Protein backbone atom coordinates (compact mmCIF):
# COMPACT_ATOMS: atom_id res chain seq x y z
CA UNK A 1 -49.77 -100.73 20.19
CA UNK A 2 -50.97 -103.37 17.56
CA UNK A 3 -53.52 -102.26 14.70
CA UNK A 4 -57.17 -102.29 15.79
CA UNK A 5 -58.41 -106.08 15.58
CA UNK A 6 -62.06 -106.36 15.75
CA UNK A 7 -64.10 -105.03 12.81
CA UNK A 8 -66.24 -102.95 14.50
CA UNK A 9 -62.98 -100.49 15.74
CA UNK A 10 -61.48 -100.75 12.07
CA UNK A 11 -65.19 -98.93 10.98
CA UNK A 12 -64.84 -96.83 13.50
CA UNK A 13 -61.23 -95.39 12.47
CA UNK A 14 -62.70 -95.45 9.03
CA UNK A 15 -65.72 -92.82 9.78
CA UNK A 16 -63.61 -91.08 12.03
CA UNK A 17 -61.56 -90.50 8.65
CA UNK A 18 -64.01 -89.63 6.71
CA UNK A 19 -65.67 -87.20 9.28
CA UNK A 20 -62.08 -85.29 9.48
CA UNK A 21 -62.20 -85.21 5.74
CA UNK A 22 -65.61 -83.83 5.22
CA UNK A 23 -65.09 -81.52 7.98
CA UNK A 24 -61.84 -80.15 6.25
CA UNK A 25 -63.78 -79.82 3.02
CA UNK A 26 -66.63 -77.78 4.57
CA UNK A 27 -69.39 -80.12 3.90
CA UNK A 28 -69.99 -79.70 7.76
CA UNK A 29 -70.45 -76.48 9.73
CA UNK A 30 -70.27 -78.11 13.35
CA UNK A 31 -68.51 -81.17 14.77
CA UNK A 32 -71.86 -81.94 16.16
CA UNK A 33 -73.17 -82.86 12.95
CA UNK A 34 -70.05 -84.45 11.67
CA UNK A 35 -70.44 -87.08 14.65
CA UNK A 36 -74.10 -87.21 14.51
CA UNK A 37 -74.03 -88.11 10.68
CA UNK A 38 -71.10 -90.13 11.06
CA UNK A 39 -72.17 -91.89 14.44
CA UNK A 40 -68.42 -91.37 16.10
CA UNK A 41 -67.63 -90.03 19.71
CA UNK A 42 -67.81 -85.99 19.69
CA UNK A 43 -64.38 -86.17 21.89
CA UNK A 44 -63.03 -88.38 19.83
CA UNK A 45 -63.35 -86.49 16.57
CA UNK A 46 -62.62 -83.30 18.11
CA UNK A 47 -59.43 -84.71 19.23
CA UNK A 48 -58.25 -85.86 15.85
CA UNK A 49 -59.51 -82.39 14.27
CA UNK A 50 -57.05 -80.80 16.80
CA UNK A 51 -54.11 -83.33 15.01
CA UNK A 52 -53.96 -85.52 18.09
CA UNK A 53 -53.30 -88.90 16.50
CA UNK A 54 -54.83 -92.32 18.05
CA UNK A 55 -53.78 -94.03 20.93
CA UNK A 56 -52.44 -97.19 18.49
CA UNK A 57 -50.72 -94.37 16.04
CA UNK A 58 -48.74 -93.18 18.79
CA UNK A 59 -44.95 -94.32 20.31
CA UNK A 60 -45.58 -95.94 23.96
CA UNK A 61 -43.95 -93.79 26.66
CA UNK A 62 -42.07 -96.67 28.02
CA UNK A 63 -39.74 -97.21 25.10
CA UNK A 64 -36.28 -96.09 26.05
CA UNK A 65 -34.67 -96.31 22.37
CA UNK A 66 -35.99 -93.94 19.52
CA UNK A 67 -37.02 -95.05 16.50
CA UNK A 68 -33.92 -94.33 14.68
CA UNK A 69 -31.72 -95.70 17.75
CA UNK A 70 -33.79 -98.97 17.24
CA UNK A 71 -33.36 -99.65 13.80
CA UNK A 72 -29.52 -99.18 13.99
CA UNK A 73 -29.33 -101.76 16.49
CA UNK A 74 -31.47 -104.21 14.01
């Protein structure tokens, strides 16, 4: 999937960041107030706490050659 286009999902991704970051550096004790300071989805940043990357960060399923396998052939 292609980078996130519209500015409004690039700030998005970039609170989502920072609310990951100030969650790892304890300046929050709950997720709830990480996404109420930050305004981003609770799911969302509970997800990417967990290490789940995004949807665009990820490999489709419906590639049949790996990433290695892919460059070779290139």
């Amino acid at each position: 999937m292609p980078p996130p286009t519209s500015t409004s999902s690039i700030q998005q991704e970039g609170r989502i960041a920072l609310a990951v970051e100030a969650l790892k550096q304890g300046s929050f004790t709950s997720l709830l107030s990480a996404t109420r300071s930050y305004d981003v989805p609770y799911t969302t940043l509970q997800r990417r706490v967990q290490h789940c990357p995004a949807r665009r960060d990820k490999r489709p399923t419906n590639c049949k050659l790996t990433a290695i396998e892919e460059s070779t052939l290139v």
